[in-house]
């Protein structure tokens, strides 16, 4: 699985379009602290895509919003299907490189295939099987997928349930993960993404 995968420019442009739509929906709301107007307030990112997603390194802006009211000015960063929290690697690479690392018995072979160091994918695999399964996102996924997803082989076990081609599977999983892509933990972040992915 995924031996030949390379996520190209078109795939990542599709994700950018989804993030723009999420931003537009979020920006039509108001500040959740004071009810003030939300203004565009992107910030710079310098993401990595490894060997399989080099095109993602063009993502140099994390779309974001700021409250426009004097004295508040708080940031409201909407969910994203491109960035997964503060991780340097983009979300698609966190998914695909984890699957490759899990599938390959020799860690150096996985690292050669994806361009992501083995210690990094080991950390991600611990996250998928540990903190991730306690998130509301995973609880919701479990409620929808019957029979249950095999936890030991996450995220591969989840991907194979989400569609026919790798790019569709990865995009759908990014849509699921989007609510945990922002540290401002907007509890209902999922509603911005619904219907877009
Ligand atoms: Zn405000």
Coordinates of N, CA, C and O and ligand atoms in Angstrom, one line a residue:
X1 N 0.8 -1.2 0.0 CA 0.0 0.0 0.0 C 0.9 1.3 0.0 O 1.8 1.4 0.8
X2 N 0.6 2.2 -0.9 CA 1.2 3.5 -0.9 C 2.7 3.5 -1.4 O 3.3 4.5 -1.2
X3 N 3.1 2.4 -2.0 CA 4.5 2.4 -2.4 C 4.9 3.4 -3.4 O 6.0 4.0 -3.4
X4 N 3.9 3.7 -4.2 CA 4.1 4.7 -5.3 C 3.6 6.1 -5.1 O 3.6 6.9 -5.9
X5 N 3.0 6.3 -3.9 CA 2.2 7.5 -3.7 C 3.1 8.7 -3.7 O 4.1 8.8 -3.2
X6 N 2.5 9.7 -4.5 CA 3.1 11.0 -4.4 C 1.9 12.0 -4.5 O 1.1 11.9 -5.5
X7 N 1.7 12.8 -3.5 CA 0.6 13.7 -3.6 C 1.0 15.0 -4.3 O 1.9 15.7 -3.9
X8 N 0.3 15.3 -5.5 CA 0.8 16.3 -6.3 C 0.2 17.7 -6.1 O -0.6 17.8 -5.1
X9 N 0.5 18.6 -6.9 CA 0.1 20.0 -6.7 C -1.5 20.1 -6.8 O -2.1 20.8 -6.0
X10 N -2.1 19.3 -7.7 CA -3.5 19.4 -7.8 C -4.2 19.0 -6.6 O -5.2 19.6 -6.1
X11 N -3.7 17.9 -5.9 CA -4.3 17.4 -4.7 C -4.2 18.5 -3.6 O -5.2 18.8 -2.9
X12 N -3.1 19.2 -3.5 CA -2.9 20.2 -2.5 C -3.7 21.5 -2.8 O -4.2 22.2 -1.9
X13 N -3.8 21.8 -4.1 CA -4.7 22.9 -4.5 C -6.1 22.7 -4.1 O -6.8 23.6 -3.7
X14 N -6.6 21.4 -4.2 CA -7.9 21.1 -3.8 C -8.1 21.3 -2.3 O -9.1 21.8 -1.8
X15 N -7.1 21.0 -1.5 CA -7.1 21.2 0.0 C -7.2 22.7 0.3 O -7.9 23.2 1.2
X16 N -6.4 23.5 -0.5 CA -6.4 25.0 -0.3 C -7.8 25.5 -0.5 O -8.3 26.4 0.2
X17 N -8.5 25.0 -1.6 CA -9.8 25.5 -1.9 C -10.8 25.2 -0.7 O -11.6 26.0 -0.4
X18 N -10.6 24.0 -0.1 CA -11.5 23.6 1.0 C -11.2 24.5 2.2 O -12.1 25.1 2.8
X19 N -9.9 24.8 2.5 CA -9.5 25.7 3.6 C -10.1 27.1 3.3 O -10.5 27.8 4.3
X20 N -10.1 27.6 2.1 CA -10.7 28.9 1.8 C -12.2 28.9 2.1 O -12.7 29.9 2.6
X21 N -12.9 27.8 1.7 CA -14.3 27.7 2.0 C -14.6 27.7 3.5 O -15.5 28.3 4.0
X22 N -13.7 27.0 4.2 CA -13.9 26.9 5.7 C -13.7 28.3 6.3 O -14.5 28.8 7.1
X23 N -12.7 29.1 5.8 CA -12.4 30.4 6.3 C -13.6 31.3 6.0 O -13.9 32.2 6.8
X24 N -14.2 31.2 4.8 CA -15.3 32.1 4.4 C -16.5 31.9 5.4 O -17.1 32.8 5.8
X25 N -16.7 30.6 5.7 CA -17.8 30.3 6.6 C -17.5 30.8 8.0 O -18.4 31.5 8.6
X26 N -16.3 30.6 8.5 CA -15.9 31.0 9.8 C -16.0 32.5 9.9 O -16.4 33.1 10.9
X27 N -15.5 33.2 8.8 CA -15.4 34.6 8.8 C -16.7 35.3 8.7 O -16.8 36.5 9.0
X28 N -17.8 34.6 8.4 CA -19.1 35.2 8.3 C -19.7 35.3 9.7 O -20.8 35.8 10.0
X29 N -19.1 34.7 10.7 CA -19.5 34.7 12.1 C -19.0 35.9 12.9 O -18.4 36.8 12.3
X30 N -19.1 35.8 14.2 CA -18.5 36.9 15.0 C -17.6 36.3 16.0 O -17.5 35.1 16.2
X31 N -16.8 37.2 16.7 CA -15.9 36.8 17.7 C -16.7 36.0 18.8 O -17.7 36.5 19.3
X32 N -16.1 34.9 19.3 CA -16.9 34.1 20.3 C -16.7 34.6 21.7 O -17.3 34.2 22.6
X33 N -15.7 35.6 21.8 CA -15.5 36.2 23.1 C -16.4 37.4 23.4 O -16.9 37.6 24.4
X34 N -16.4 38.3 22.3 CA -17.1 39.6 22.5 C -18.2 39.9 21.5 O -18.8 40.9 21.5
X35 N -18.3 39.0 20.5 CA -19.3 39.3 19.4 C -18.9 40.3 18.4 O -19.7 40.7 17.6
X36 N -17.6 40.7 18.5 CA -17.1 41.7 17.5 C -16.9 41.1 16.1 O -17.0 39.9 15.9
X37 N -16.6 42.0 15.1 CA -16.5 41.5 13.7 C -15.1 40.7 13.6 O -14.2 41.0 14.3
X38 N -15.1 39.8 12.7 CA -13.9 39.0 12.5 C -13.2 39.5 11.2 O -13.8 39.6 10.2
X39 N -11.9 39.8 11.3 CA -11.1 40.2 10.2 C -10.1 39.2 9.8 O -9.7 38.4 10.7
X40 N -9.7 39.2 8.5 CA -8.7 38.3 8.1 C -7.3 38.5 8.8 O -6.9 39.7 8.9
X41 N -6.7 37.5 9.3 CA -5.5 37.6 10.0 C -4.6 36.4 9.9 O -4.3 35.7 10.8
X42 N -4.2 36.1 8.6 CA -3.4 34.9 8.3 C -2.1 35.0 9.1 O -1.6 36.1 9.4
X43 N -1.5 33.9 9.3 CA -0.1 33.9 9.8 C 0.8 33.0 9.0 O 0.3 32.1 8.3
X44 N 2.1 33.2 9.1 CA 3.1 32.5 8.3 C 3.3 31.1 8.8 O 3.4 30.9 10.0
X45 N 3.5 30.1 7.9 CA 3.9 28.8 8.3 C 5.0 28.4 7.3 O 5.0 28.9 6.2
X46 N 5.8 27.5 7.7 CA 6.8 26.9 6.8 C 6.8 25.4 6.9 O 7.6 24.8 7.5
X47 N 5.8 24.9 6.2 CA 5.5 23.4 6.4 C 6.5 22.5 5.6 O 7.1 23.0 4.6
X48 N 6.5 21.3 5.9 CA 7.3 20.3 5.2 C 6.3 19.3 4.6 O 5.3 19.0 5.2
X49 N 6.7 18.8 3.4 CA 5.9 17.7 2.8 C 6.7 16.4 2.5 O 6.1 15.5 2.0
X50 N 7.9 16.4 2.9 CA 8.7 15.2 2.7 C 8.9 14.9 1.2 O 8.7 15.8 0.4
X51 N 9.2 13.7 0.8 CA 9.3 13.3 -0.6 C 8.0 13.1 -1.3 O 7.9 13.2 -2.5
X52 N 7.0 12.8 -0.5 CA 5.7 12.5 -1.1 C 4.8 13.6 -1.2 O 3.8 13.6 -1.9
X53 N 5.1 14.7 -0.6 CA 4.2 15.9 -0.7 C 4.9 17.2 -0.8 O 4.6 18.2 -0.1
X54 N 6.0 17.2 -1.6 CA 6.8 18.4 -1.7 C 6.0 19.7 -2.1 O 6.2 20.8 -1.7
X55 N 4.9 19.4 -2.9 CA 4.1 20.5 -3.4 C 3.4 21.3 -2.2 O 3.1 22.4 -2.3
X56 N 3.3 20.6 -1.0 CA 2.6 21.2 0.1 C 3.5 22.3 0.7 O 3.0 23.1 1.5
X57 N 4.8 22.3 0.4 CA 5.7 23.3 1.0 C 5.3 24.7 0.4 O 5.9 25.7 0.9
X58 N 4.4 24.8 -0.5 CA 3.9 26.1 -1.0 C 2.9 26.7 0.0 O 2.5 27.9 -0.2
X59 N 2.5 25.9 0.9 CA 1.5 26.4 1.9 C 2.2 27.3 2.9 O 2.6 26.8 4.0
X60 N 2.3 28.6 2.6 CA 3.1 29.4 3.5 C 2.2 30.3 4.4 O 2.7 31.0 5.3
X61 N 0.9 30.1 4.3 CA 0.0 30.9 5.1 C -1.1 30.0 5.7 O -1.7 29.2 5.0
X62 N -1.2 30.1 7.0 CA -2.3 29.5 7.7 C -3.4 30.5 7.8 O -3.3 31.6 8.3
X63 N -4.5 30.1 7.1 CA -5.7 31.1 7.1 C -6.2 31.2 8.5 O -6.4 30.3 9.3
X64 N -6.4 32.5 8.9 CA -6.9 32.8 10.3 C -7.7 34.1 10.3 O -7.7 34.8 9.3
X65 N -8.3 34.3 11.4 CA -9.2 35.5 11.6 C -8.8 36.1 13.0 O -8.3 35.4 13.9
X66 N -9.0 37.4 13.1 CA -8.8 38.1 14.3 C -10.0 39.0 14.6 O -10.6 39.6 13.7
X67 N -10.4 39.1 15.9 CA -11.5 40.0 16.3 C -11.0 41.4 16.0 O -9.9 41.8 16.3
X68 N -12.0 42.2 15.4 CA -11.6 43.6 15.0 C -12.0 44.6 16.1 O -11.7 45.8 15.9
X69 N -12.4 44.1 17.3 CA -12.8 45.1 18.3 C -11.7 45.4 19.2 O -11.0 44.5 19.8
X70 N -11.5 46.7 19.4 CA -10.4 47.3 20.2 C -10.6 46.7 21.6 O -11.6 46.6 22.2
X71 N -9.4 46.2 22.2 CA -9.5 45.7 23.6 C -9.7 44.2 23.6 O -9.5 43.5 24.6
X72 N -10.2 43.6 22.5 CA -10.3 42.1 22.4 C -9.3 41.6 21.4 O -8.3 41.0 21.9
X73 N -9.5 41.8 20.1 CA -8.5 41.4 19.1 C -8.1 40.0 19.2 O -7.0 39.6 18.8
X74 N -8.9 39.1 19.7 CA -8.5 37.7 19.9 C -8.5 37.0 18.6 O -9.3 37.3 17.7
X75 N -7.6 36.0 18.5 CA -7.5 35.2 17.2 C -8.5 34.1 17.2 O -8.9 33.6 18.3
X76 N -9.1 33.9 16.0 CA -10.0 32.8 15.8 C -9.5 32.0 14.6 O -9.8 32.4 13.5
X77 N -8.8 31.0 14.9 CA -8.2 30.2 13.7 C -9.2 29.0 13.4 O -9.4 28.2 14.2
X78 N -9.8 29.1 12.2 CA -10.7 28.0 11.9 C -10.0 26.7 11.6 O -8.8 26.6 11.4
X79 N -10.8 25.6 11.5 CA -10.2 24.3 11.2 C -9.5 24.3 9.8 O -9.8 25.2 9.0
X80 N -8.6 23.4 9.6 CA -7.9 23.3 8.3 C -7.7 21.9 7.9 O -7.6 21.0 8.7
X81 N -7.8 21.6 6.6 CA -7.5 20.3 6.1 C -6.0 20.2 5.6 O -5.6 19.2 5.1
X82 N -5.3 21.3 5.7 CA -3.9 21.3 5.3 C -2.9 21.1 6.5 O -2.0 20.3 6.4
X83 N -3.2 21.9 7.5 CA -2.3 21.8 8.7 C -2.9 21.0 9.8 O -4.1 21.2 10.0
X84 N -2.1 20.2 10.5 CA -2.7 19.5 11.6 C -2.0 20.0 12.9 O -1.0 19.5 13.2
X85 N -2.6 20.9 13.5 CA -2.1 21.5 14.7 C -0.7 22.2 14.4 O -0.6 22.8 13.3
X86 N 0.2 22.1 15.3 CA 1.5 22.8 15.2 C 2.5 21.9 14.5 O 3.7 22.3 14.4
X87 N 2.1 20.7 14.0 CA 3.1 19.9 13.4 C 3.7 20.6 12.2 O 3.0 21.2 11.4
X88 N 5.0 20.4 12.0 CA 5.8 21.0 10.9 C 5.3 20.3 9.5 O 5.1 21.0 8.5
X89 N 5.1 19.0 9.5 CA 4.6 18.4 8.3 C 3.1 18.6 8.2 O 2.4 18.6 9.2
X90 N 2.7 18.7 6.9 CA 1.3 19.0 6.7 C 0.5 17.7 7.0 O 1.0 16.6 7.0
X91 N -0.8 17.9 7.2 CA -1.7 16.8 7.7 C -1.6 15.5 6.8 O -1.6 14.4 7.2
X92 N -1.6 15.8 5.5 CA -1.7 14.6 4.5 C -0.4 13.8 4.7 O -0.5 12.5 4.6
X93 N 0.7 14.4 5.0 CA 1.9 13.6 5.2 C 1.9 12.9 6.5 O 2.4 11.8 6.6
X94 N 1.3 13.5 7.5 CA 1.2 12.8 8.8 C 0.4 11.5 8.6 O 0.8 10.4 9.1
X95 N -0.6 11.6 7.8 CA -1.4 10.4 7.5 C -0.6 9.3 6.7 O -0.4 8.2 7.1
X96 N -0.1 9.8 5.5 CA 0.5 8.8 4.5 C 1.8 8.3 5.1 O 2.0 7.0 5.0
X97 N 2.6 9.1 5.6 CA 3.9 8.6 6.1 C 3.7 7.6 7.3 O 4.5 6.7 7.5
X98 N 2.6 7.9 8.1 CA 2.3 6.9 9.2 C 1.9 5.6 8.7 O 2.4 4.5 9.2
X99 N 1.1 5.6 7.6 CA 0.7 4.3 7.0 C 1.9 3.6 6.4 O 2.0 2.4 6.6
X100 N 2.8 4.3 5.7 CA 4.0 3.7 5.1 C 4.8 3.1 6.2 O 5.3 2.0 6.1
X101 N 5.0 3.9 7.3 CA 5.9 3.4 8.4 C 5.3 2.2 9.1 O 6.1 1.3 9.5
X102 N 4.0 2.1 9.2 CA 3.4 1.0 9.8 C 3.5 -0.3 8.9 O 3.7 -1.4 9.4
X103 N 3.4 -0.1 7.6 CA 3.4 -1.2 6.6 C 4.8 -1.8 6.4 O 5.0 -2.9 6.2
X104 N 5.8 -0.9 6.5 CA 7.2 -1.4 6.2 C 7.8 -1.9 7.5 O 7.8 -1.2 8.5
X105 N 8.4 -3.1 7.4 CA 9.0 -3.6 8.6 C 10.3 -3.0 8.8 O 10.8 -3.0 10.0
X106 N 11.0 -2.5 7.8 CA 12.3 -1.8 8.0 C 12.1 -0.3 8.0 O 11.7 0.3 7.0
X107 N 12.4 0.3 9.1 CA 12.1 1.7 9.3 C 12.9 2.6 8.3 O 12.4 3.6 7.8
X108 N 14.1 2.2 8.0 CA 14.9 3.0 7.1 C 14.3 3.0 5.7 O 14.4 4.0 5.0
X109 N 13.7 1.9 5.3 CA 13.0 1.8 4.0 C 11.8 2.8 4.0 O 11.6 3.4 2.9
X110 N 11.1 2.8 5.1 CA 9.9 3.8 5.1 C 10.4 5.2 5.0 O 9.8 6.0 4.3
X111 N 11.5 5.5 5.7 CA 12.0 6.9 5.7 C 12.5 7.2 4.3 O 12.3 8.4 3.9
X112 N 13.1 6.3 3.7 CA 13.6 6.6 2.3 C 12.4 6.8 1.3 O 12.5 7.6 0.5
X113 N 11.3 6.1 1.5 CA 10.2 6.2 0.7 C 9.4 7.6 0.9 O 8.9 8.1 -0.1
X114 N 9.4 8.0 2.1 CA 8.5 9.2 2.4 C 9.3 10.5 2.7 O 8.8 11.6 2.6
X115 N 10.6 10.3 3.0 CA 11.4 11.5 3.4 C 11.1 12.0 4.8 O 11.6 13.1 5.2
X116 N 10.4 11.2 5.6 CA 10.1 11.6 6.9 C 10.9 10.7 7.9 O 10.9 9.5 7.7
X117 N 11.8 11.3 8.8 CA 12.6 10.4 9.6 C 11.8 9.4 10.5 O 10.7 9.7 10.9
X118 N 12.4 8.3 10.7 CA 11.7 7.2 11.4 C 11.3 7.6 12.8 O 10.2 7.2 13.3
X119 N 12.1 8.4 13.5 CA 11.7 8.8 14.9 C 10.4 9.7 14.8 O 9.6 9.6 15.7
X120 N 10.2 10.4 13.7 CA 9.0 11.3 13.6 C 7.8 10.4 13.4 O 6.8 10.6 14.0
X121 N 7.9 9.4 12.4 CA 6.7 8.5 12.2 C 6.4 7.7 13.4 O 5.3 7.4 13.7
X122 N 7.5 7.3 14.2 CA 7.2 6.5 15.4 C 6.4 7.3 16.4 O 5.4 6.9 17.0
X123 N 6.7 8.6 16.5 CA 5.9 9.5 17.4 C 4.5 9.7 16.9 O 3.5 9.6 17.6
X124 N 4.3 9.8 15.5 CA 3.0 9.9 15.0 C 2.2 8.6 15.2 O 1.0 8.7 15.6
X125 N 2.8 7.5 15.1 CA 2.1 6.2 15.3 C 1.6 6.1 16.7 O 0.5 5.6 17.0
X126 N 2.5 6.6 17.6 CA 2.0 6.6 19.1 C 0.8 7.5 19.3 O -0.1 7.2 20.0
X127 N 0.8 8.6 18.5 CA -0.3 9.6 18.6 C -1.6 9.0 18.1 O -2.6 9.1 18.7
X128 N -1.5 8.3 16.9 CA -2.7 7.7 16.4 C -3.3 6.7 17.3 O -4.6 6.6 17.4
X129 N -2.5 5.9 18.0 CA -3.0 4.8 18.8 C -3.3 5.3 20.2 O -4.0 4.6 21.0
X130 N -2.8 6.5 20.6 CA -2.9 7.0 22.0 C -3.9 8.2 22.1 O -5.1 8.0 22.1
X131 N -3.3 9.4 22.1 CA -4.1 10.6 22.3 C -5.3 10.7 21.2 O -6.4 11.1 21.6
X132 N -5.0 10.3 20.0 CA -6.0 10.4 18.9 C -7.3 9.7 19.3 O -8.4 10.2 19.1
X133 N -7.2 8.4 19.8 CA -8.4 7.7 20.1 C -9.2 8.2 21.2 O -10.4 7.8 21.4
X134 N -8.7 9.2 22.0 CA -9.5 9.8 23.0 C -10.1 11.1 22.6 O -10.9 11.8 23.3
X135 N -9.9 11.5 21.3 CA -10.5 12.8 20.8 C -12.0 12.6 20.5 O -12.4 11.5 20.1
X136 N -12.7 13.7 20.6 CA -14.1 13.6 20.1 C -14.3 13.2 18.7 O -15.2 12.6 18.3
X137 N -13.3 13.6 17.9 CA -13.3 13.2 16.5 C -13.3 11.7 16.3 O -14.1 11.2 15.6
X138 N -12.4 11.0 17.0 CA -12.4 9.6 16.9 C -13.7 8.9 17.5 O -14.2 7.9 16.9
X139 N -14.2 9.5 18.5 CA -15.4 9.0 19.1 C -16.5 9.1 18.1 O -17.3 8.1 17.9
X140 N -16.6 10.2 17.3 CA -17.6 10.4 16.3 C -17.4 9.4 15.2 O -18.4 8.8 14.7
X141 N -16.1 9.2 14.8 CA -15.8 8.2 13.7 C -16.3 6.8 14.1 O -16.9 6.1 13.3
X142 N -16.0 6.4 15.3 CA -16.4 5.1 15.8 C -17.9 4.9 15.8 O -18.4 3.8 15.5
X143 N -18.6 6.0 16.0 CA -20.1 6.0 16.0 C -20.6 5.7 14.6 O -21.7 5.2 14.4
X144 N -19.8 6.1 13.6 CA -20.3 6.0 12.2 C -19.9 4.8 11.5 O -20.5 4.4 10.5
X145 N -18.7 4.3 11.9 CA -18.2 3.1 11.2 C -18.4 1.8 11.9 O -17.9 1.6 13.0
X146 N -19.2 1.0 11.2 CA -19.5 -0.4 11.8 C -19.1 -1.4 10.7 O -19.5 -1.2 9.5
X147 N -18.4 -2.4 11.0 CA -17.7 -2.8 12.2 C -16.6 -1.8 12.6 O -16.2 -1.0 11.8
X148 N -16.3 -1.8 13.9 CA -15.3 -0.8 14.5 C -14.0 -0.9 13.8 O -13.5 -1.9 13.2
X149 N -13.3 0.3 13.8 CA -12.0 0.4 13.2 C -11.0 -0.3 14.1 O -11.0 -0.1 15.3
X150 N -10.1 -1.0 13.5 CA -9.0 -1.7 14.2 C -8.0 -0.7 14.7 O -7.3 0.0 13.9
X151 N -7.9 -0.5 16.0 CA -7.1 0.6 16.6 C -5.6 0.4 16.4 O -4.8 1.3 16.3
X152 N -5.2 -0.9 16.5 CA -3.7 -1.2 16.4 C -3.1 -0.8 15.1 O -1.9 -0.4 15.1
X153 N -3.9 -0.8 14.0 CA -3.3 -0.4 12.7 C -3.8 1.0 12.2 O -3.7 1.2 11.0
X154 N -4.1 1.8 13.1 CA -4.5 3.2 12.8 C -3.2 3.9 12.2 O -2.1 3.6 12.7
X155 N -3.3 4.8 11.2 CA -4.5 5.2 10.6 C -4.9 4.4 9.3 O -5.9 4.7 8.7
X156 N -4.1 3.3 9.0 CA -4.4 2.6 7.8 C -5.8 2.0 7.9 O -6.5 2.0 6.9
X157 N -6.2 1.4 9.0 CA -7.5 0.8 9.2 C -8.6 1.8 9.0 O -9.7 1.4 8.5
X158 N -8.4 3.0 9.2 CA -9.4 4.1 9.0 C -9.4 4.5 7.6 O -10.5 4.6 7.0
X159 N -8.3 4.7 7.0 CA -8.2 5.1 5.6 C -9.0 4.1 4.6 O -9.7 4.6 3.8
X160 N -8.7 2.8 4.8 CA -9.3 1.9 3.9 C -10.8 1.9 3.9 O -11.4 1.3 3.0
X161 N -11.4 2.5 4.9 CA -12.8 2.6 5.0 C -13.4 3.8 4.3 O -14.6 4.0 4.3
X162 N -12.5 4.7 3.8 CA -13.0 6.0 3.4 C -13.1 6.2 1.9 O -13.3 7.4 1.5
X163 N -12.8 5.2 1.1 CA -13.0 5.5 -0.3 C -12.1 4.6 -1.1 O -11.3 3.8 -0.6
X164 N -12.1 4.7 -2.5 CA -11.5 3.8 -3.4 C -10.0 4.2 -3.6 O -9.1 3.4 -3.7
X165 N -9.8 5.5 -3.8 CA -8.4 5.9 -4.1 C -7.7 6.6 -2.9 O -8.4 7.1 -2.0
X166 N -6.4 6.5 -3.0 CA -5.7 7.1 -1.8 C -6.0 8.6 -1.6 O -6.2 9.0 -0.5
X167 N -6.0 9.3 -2.8 CA -6.2 10.8 -2.6 C -7.6 11.1 -2.0 O -7.8 12.0 -1.1
X168 N -8.6 10.3 -2.3 CA -10.0 10.5 -1.7 C -9.9 10.1 -0.3 O -10.5 10.8 0.6
X169 N -9.3 9.0 0.0 CA -9.2 8.5 1.4 C -8.5 9.6 2.3 O -9.0 9.9 3.4
X170 N -7.4 10.1 1.8 CA -6.6 11.1 2.6 C -7.4 12.4 2.8 O -7.5 12.9 3.9
X171 N -8.1 12.8 1.7 CA -8.9 14.1 1.8 C -10.0 13.9 2.8 O -10.3 14.8 3.6
X172 N -10.7 12.8 2.7 CA -11.8 12.5 3.7 C -11.3 12.5 5.1 O -11.9 13.0 6.0
X173 N -10.2 11.8 5.3 CA -9.7 11.7 6.7 C -9.2 13.1 7.2 O -9.5 13.5 8.3
X174 N -8.7 13.9 6.3 CA -8.3 15.3 6.7 C -9.5 16.1 7.1 O -9.5 16.9 8.0
X175 N -10.6 15.8 6.4 CA -11.9 16.5 6.7 C -12.3 16.1 8.1 O -12.8 16.9 8.9
X176 N -12.2 14.8 8.5 CA -12.5 14.4 9.8 C -11.6 15.0 10.9 O -12.1 15.4 12.0
X177 N -10.4 15.1 10.5 CA -9.4 15.6 11.5 C -9.4 17.1 11.6 O -8.9 17.6 12.6
X178 N -10.0 17.8 10.7 CA -9.9 19.3 10.7 C -10.3 19.9 12.0 O -9.6 20.9 12.5
X179 N -11.3 19.5 12.8 CA -11.7 20.1 14.0 C -10.5 20.1 15.1 O -10.5 20.9 15.9
X180 N -9.6 19.1 14.9 CA -8.5 19.1 15.9 C -7.2 19.7 15.3 O -6.1 19.6 15.8
X181 N -7.4 20.5 14.2 CA -6.3 21.1 13.5 C -6.0 22.5 14.2 O -5.0 23.1 13.9
X182 N -6.9 22.9 15.0 CA -6.7 24.3 15.6 C -6.6 24.2 17.1 O -7.3 23.4 17.7
X183 N -5.6 24.9 17.6 CA -5.4 24.9 19.1 C -6.4 25.7 19.8 O -6.5 25.6 21.0
X184 N -7.2 26.5 19.1 CA -8.2 27.3 19.8 C -9.4 26.4 20.2 O -10.4 26.9 20.8
X185 N -9.3 25.1 19.8 CA -10.3 24.1 20.1 C -11.8 24.6 20.1 O -12.5 24.5 21.0
X186 N -12.1 25.1 18.9 CA -13.5 25.5 18.7 C -14.4 24.2 18.7 O -14.2 23.3 17.8
X187 N -15.2 24.0 19.7 CA -15.9 22.8 20.0 C -16.7 22.4 18.8 O -16.9 21.2 18.5
X188 N -17.3 23.3 18.1 CA -18.1 23.0 17.0 C -17.5 23.2 15.6 O -18.1 23.5 14.6
X189 N -16.1 23.1 15.6 CA -15.4 23.4 14.4 C -15.8 22.5 13.2 O -15.7 22.8 12.1
X190 N -16.3 21.3 13.6 CA -16.7 20.4 12.5 C -17.8 20.9 11.6 O -17.8 20.6 10.4
X191 N -18.6 21.8 12.1 CA -19.7 22.4 11.2 C -19.1 23.2 10.1 O -19.8 23.3 9.0
X192 N -17.9 23.8 10.2 CA -17.4 24.5 9.1 C -16.9 23.7 8.0 O -16.8 24.1 6.9
X193 N -16.6 22.4 8.3 CA -16.1 21.5 7.3 C -17.1 20.7 6.6 O -17.0 20.2 5.5
X194 N -18.2 20.5 7.3 CA -19.3 19.6 6.8 C -19.7 19.9 5.4 O -19.9 21.1 5.1
X195 N -19.8 18.9 4.5 CA -20.2 19.2 3.2 C -19.1 19.6 2.2 O -19.4 19.7 1.0
X196 N -17.9 19.9 2.7 CA -16.9 20.5 1.9 C -15.9 19.4 1.4 O -15.3 19.5 0.4
X197 N -15.8 18.3 2.1 CA -14.8 17.3 1.8 C -15.4 16.1 1.2 O -16.4 15.6 1.7
Ligands
LIG1 ZN1 -13.6 39.8 20.3

